[in-house]
């Protein structure tokens, strides 16, 4: 595909001015402006121009559903798939399917993989390997499909805080060797590109190659947070399957995600879990019609590039660099103000960073972390997720709580100053999470 097929993907042309801060603020003026929302990672964000474009797609369907179904839906969905193919460097557009979210993509992959557990060469002890930090619904999906089929699920327990990729590689290697003990076979490896909580950029290419070297049957990369956040080259990564949500960091309305399935002799006969009249026409076509529903979030993807992303210097790459640099700068400002530390080095951050909370806040469990998050929302108008890290044996006055801060283009420095000052006030007032428990 030529770069001109979707206009100037690397940002405004020389005849256009880049988007201004005032225009960015206008695009997100529908946000609750009383909230310092530094949690783009959970639900993403959608600009006004894209909401308007989505409404036009919805109206097209409602005005003449029959014409839309027979004449507009498939070619428009193909255009979205073709753009995604270009963005992630897939070899063929038929390798790209559009689904609701990464959880749906995981169901498609796991439904397919589970059949291998019923083949004649299956042996008890054959395993699936995944990170302990894997997203909750994906972990549950692996258990639901693999464990119920008689497979063994091995979780890779990573340390946190993390200091280097080598720590991840070492623990992943241990899990692969465990999976092959007593002649066992690893049927599936599930690898996050960016873990959700705690948030860490994983060296996926290296882990995929390790899986290939160890003879893992299938490799599924869960990049739920990846597109619009880090570079994705599915050919270079080399996994059999790759998924990412477009509504988290690529500005689409909820919900839209893609599933890449590498074309090969071993990956055949995949199907969408919802069986429709398109069954048997290939996963991409099956996914493009699962019955009467609103497909506008998936059809608006090219509009996201044309109407919003291309207004930024450097396009999506420029947005990614901007968000990464700003989230690191804000994270370093916060840990300096609080006397704490980052959960990972800057190079292991995406547009999200893990920021240590003052130990005196007394975060002693997941319940405390959730209560503190609620307290910050209600009392200080700050929206930010909290992560509890259990202290290691022998640690003295350890940091047990980390905030996962995000940076998206609508954020301002005042959002992070409000968070900084809220924590400083809590510490000054002698606040502890035990007060919330009472």
Tab-separated table of C-alpha atoms in Angstrom, residues 215-399:
chain	number	residue	atom	x	y	z
A	215	UNK	CA	9.036	-25.673	19.943
A	216	UNK	CA	5.928	-23.972	21.335
A	217	UNK	CA	2.970	-24.820	19.087
A	218	UNK	CA	1.217	-21.427	18.993
A	219	UNK	CA	2.140	-17.941	20.192
A	220	UNK	CA	-0.506	-15.322	20.941
A	221	UNK	CA	0.569	-11.750	21.715
A	222	UNK	CA	-1.984	-9.723	23.660
A	223	UNK	CA	-1.234	-6.132	22.681
A	224	UNK	CA	-4.452	-4.712	24.130
A	225	UNK	CA	-2.719	-1.407	24.955
A	226	UNK	CA	-0.307	-1.402	22.025
A	227	UNK	CA	-1.662	0.226	18.852
A	228	UNK	CA	-1.137	3.982	19.106
A	229	UNK	CA	1.097	3.400	22.129
A	230	UNK	CA	4.148	1.488	20.839
A	231	UNK	CA	5.353	0.430	17.413
A	232	UNK	CA	3.780	-2.784	16.083
A	233	UNK	CA	5.339	-4.843	13.290
A	234	UNK	CA	3.623	-8.214	13.328
A	235	UNK	CA	6.018	-9.718	10.779
A	236	UNK	CA	9.043	-8.682	12.843
A	237	UNK	CA	7.450	-9.871	16.104
A	238	UNK	CA	6.753	-13.251	14.514
A	239	UNK	CA	3.809	-14.491	16.599
A	240	UNK	CA	0.975	-16.609	15.191
A	241	UNK	CA	-1.665	-14.258	16.602
A	242	UNK	CA	-1.624	-10.624	17.683
A	243	UNK	CA	-4.476	-8.483	18.986
A	244	UNK	CA	-4.848	-4.861	20.048
A	245	UNK	CA	-7.697	-2.550	21.035
A	246	UNK	CA	-8.092	0.546	18.890
A	247	UNK	CA	-10.340	2.269	21.434
A	248	UNK	CA	-7.606	2.508	24.087
A	249	UNK	CA	-4.833	4.506	22.384
A	250	UNK	CA	-5.997	4.945	18.766
A	251	UNK	CA	-8.945	7.269	19.451
A	252	UNK	CA	-11.774	5.086	18.112
A	253	UNK	CA	-15.076	4.917	19.987
A	254	UNK	CA	-15.658	1.709	21.937
A	255	UNK	CA	-15.389	-0.897	20.886
A	256	UNK	CA	-12.964	-1.866	18.154
A	257	UNK	CA	-9.972	-4.179	18.053
A	258	UNK	CA	-8.067	-6.164	15.460
A	259	UNK	CA	-6.894	-9.751	15.467
A	260	UNK	CA	-3.935	-10.660	13.274
A	261	UNK	CA	-3.700	-14.340	12.344
A	262	UNK	CA	-0.485	-15.214	10.533
A	263	UNK	CA	-1.230	-17.093	7.339
A	264	UNK	CA	0.372	-20.538	7.584
A	265	UNK	CA	-0.416	-24.191	7.064
A	266	UNK	CA	-0.867	-24.768	10.802
A	267	UNK	CA	-3.325	-21.893	11.371
A	268	UNK	CA	-6.469	-22.916	9.534
A	269	UNK	CA	-10.192	-23.051	10.204
A	270	UNK	CA	-10.512	-20.222	12.720
A	271	UNK	CA	-14.014	-19.006	13.493
A	272	UNK	CA	-15.727	-16.208	15.364
A	273	UNK	CA	-17.434	-17.450	18.561
A	274	UNK	CA	-20.709	-15.910	17.342
A	275	UNK	CA	-21.844	-18.036	14.408
A	276	UNK	CA	-23.679	-16.040	11.744
A	277	UNK	CA	-24.719	-16.545	8.133
A	278	UNK	CA	-21.098	-15.737	7.178
A	279	UNK	CA	-19.805	-18.891	8.866
A	280	UNK	CA	-17.228	-20.620	6.704
A	281	UNK	CA	-16.274	-17.530	4.681
A	282	UNK	CA	-13.087	-16.878	6.641
A	283	UNK	CA	-12.559	-15.270	10.019
A	284	UNK	CA	-12.323	-11.718	8.648
A	285	UNK	CA	-15.707	-11.975	6.913
A	286	UNK	CA	-17.308	-13.823	9.834
A	287	UNK	CA	-16.110	-11.083	12.203
A	288	UNK	CA	-17.422	-8.332	9.924
A	289	UNK	CA	-20.999	-9.577	10.382
A	290	UNK	CA	-22.135	-11.245	13.597
A	291	UNK	CA	-25.736	-10.119	13.252
A	292	UNK	CA	-27.525	-6.792	13.442
A	293	UNK	CA	-25.550	-4.464	15.705
A	294	UNK	CA	-23.721	-1.141	15.623
A	295	UNK	CA	-20.522	-1.517	13.547
A	296	UNK	CA	-19.761	2.218	13.441
A	297	UNK	CA	-16.788	2.056	15.840
A	298	UNK	CA	-15.087	-0.343	13.434
A	299	UNK	CA	-16.018	1.534	10.269
A	300	UNK	CA	-14.804	4.897	11.572
A	301	UNK	CA	-11.141	3.783	11.840
A	302	UNK	CA	-9.996	5.487	8.591
A	303	UNK	CA	-11.750	8.663	9.763
A	304	UNK	CA	-9.643	8.564	12.938
A	305	UNK	CA	-6.508	8.856	10.822
A	306	UNK	CA	-7.846	11.420	8.378
A	307	UNK	CA	-9.780	13.681	10.741
A	308	UNK	CA	-7.654	13.523	13.890
A	309	UNK	CA	-4.347	11.637	13.883
A	310	UNK	CA	-3.042	13.312	10.726
A	311	UNK	CA	-3.434	16.727	12.330
A	312	UNK	CA	-0.476	15.978	14.612
A	313	UNK	CA	3.151	16.478	13.663
A	314	UNK	CA	4.484	13.000	12.954
A	315	UNK	CA	1.025	11.407	12.899
A	316	UNK	CA	0.555	8.448	15.221
A	317	UNK	CA	4.319	8.074	15.677
A	318	UNK	CA	4.508	11.686	16.811
A	319	UNK	CA	1.645	11.150	19.240
A	320	UNK	CA	3.351	8.067	20.658
A	321	UNK	CA	6.646	9.924	21.202
A	322	UNK	CA	4.858	12.887	22.745
A	323	UNK	CA	2.884	10.711	25.166
A	324	UNK	CA	5.888	8.607	26.187
A	325	UNK	CA	8.117	11.612	26.819
A	326	UNK	CA	5.421	13.401	28.818
A	327	UNK	CA	4.412	10.435	30.967
A	328	UNK	CA	8.062	9.830	31.875
A	329	UNK	CA	8.568	13.514	32.686
A	330	UNK	CA	5.446	13.580	34.866
A	331	UNK	CA	6.325	10.290	36.570
A	332	UNK	CA	9.795	11.551	37.436
A	333	UNK	CA	8.287	14.785	38.759
A	334	UNK	CA	5.943	12.837	41.038
A	335	UNK	CA	8.541	10.457	42.502
A	336	UNK	CA	10.854	13.399	43.163
A	337	UNK	CA	8.056	15.255	44.963
A	338	UNK	CA	7.123	12.224	47.060
A	339	UNK	CA	10.582	10.732	47.589
A	340	UNK	CA	9.621	7.430	45.984
A	341	UNK	CA	10.657	5.569	42.807
A	342	UNK	CA	9.438	4.435	39.404
A	343	UNK	CA	8.266	0.851	38.953
A	344	UNK	CA	10.343	0.446	35.779
A	345	UNK	CA	13.061	2.368	33.945
A	346	UNK	CA	11.723	4.917	31.399
A	347	UNK	CA	12.572	2.662	28.456
A	348	UNK	CA	10.143	0.056	29.821
A	349	UNK	CA	7.286	2.591	29.921
A	350	UNK	CA	4.880	3.237	27.065
A	351	UNK	CA	2.354	6.051	27.490
A	352	UNK	CA	1.809	4.675	30.993
A	353	UNK	CA	4.195	4.632	33.955
A	354	UNK	CA	4.138	3.084	37.419
A	355	UNK	CA	4.775	5.657	40.165
A	356	UNK	CA	5.593	4.626	43.705
A	357	UNK	CA	3.313	5.978	46.439
A	358	UNK	CA	4.680	7.133	49.832
A	359	UNK	CA	4.992	4.122	52.133
A	360	UNK	CA	3.397	6.059	55.011
A	361	UNK	CA	0.014	5.855	53.256
A	362	UNK	CA	-0.147	2.269	54.512
A	363	UNK	CA	-1.414	0.498	51.375
A	364	UNK	CA	-1.604	-3.052	52.740
A	365	UNK	CA	-3.747	-4.862	50.181
A	366	UNK	CA	-5.800	-4.656	46.997
A	367	UNK	CA	-8.736	-3.351	49.000
A	368	UNK	CA	-6.674	-0.441	50.305
A	369	UNK	CA	-5.499	0.362	46.784
A	370	UNK	CA	-9.090	0.493	45.532
A	371	UNK	CA	-10.265	2.583	48.481
A	372	UNK	CA	-7.429	5.070	47.978
A	373	UNK	CA	-8.310	5.341	44.307
A	374	UNK	CA	-11.934	6.087	45.245
A	375	UNK	CA	-10.840	8.620	47.867
A	376	UNK	CA	-8.715	10.464	45.312
A	377	UNK	CA	-11.640	10.552	42.878
A	378	UNK	CA	-14.219	11.742	45.401
A	379	UNK	CA	-12.150	14.117	47.506
A	380	UNK	CA	-9.575	15.444	45.037
A	381	UNK	CA	-11.132	14.851	41.597
A	382	UNK	CA	-8.179	12.728	40.478
A	383	UNK	CA	-8.794	9.537	38.482
A	384	UNK	CA	-5.840	7.153	38.584
A	385	UNK	CA	-5.593	3.349	39.117
A	386	UNK	CA	-3.642	1.952	42.056
A	387	UNK	CA	-1.599	-1.253	42.202
A	388	UNK	CA	-0.756	-3.152	45.385
A	389	UNK	CA	2.615	-4.880	45.593
A	390	UNK	CA	3.042	-7.305	48.458
A	391	UNK	CA	6.267	-6.606	50.383
A	392	UNK	CA	9.094	-9.085	50.167
A	393	UNK	CA	10.344	-10.833	53.277
A	394	UNK	CA	12.814	-8.640	55.133
A	395	UNK	CA	11.899	-5.393	53.355
A	396	UNK	CA	11.989	-2.349	55.624
A	397	UNK	CA	9.377	0.379	55.039
A	398	UNK	CA	8.727	-0.834	51.490
A	399	UNK	CA	6.721	0.899	48.784
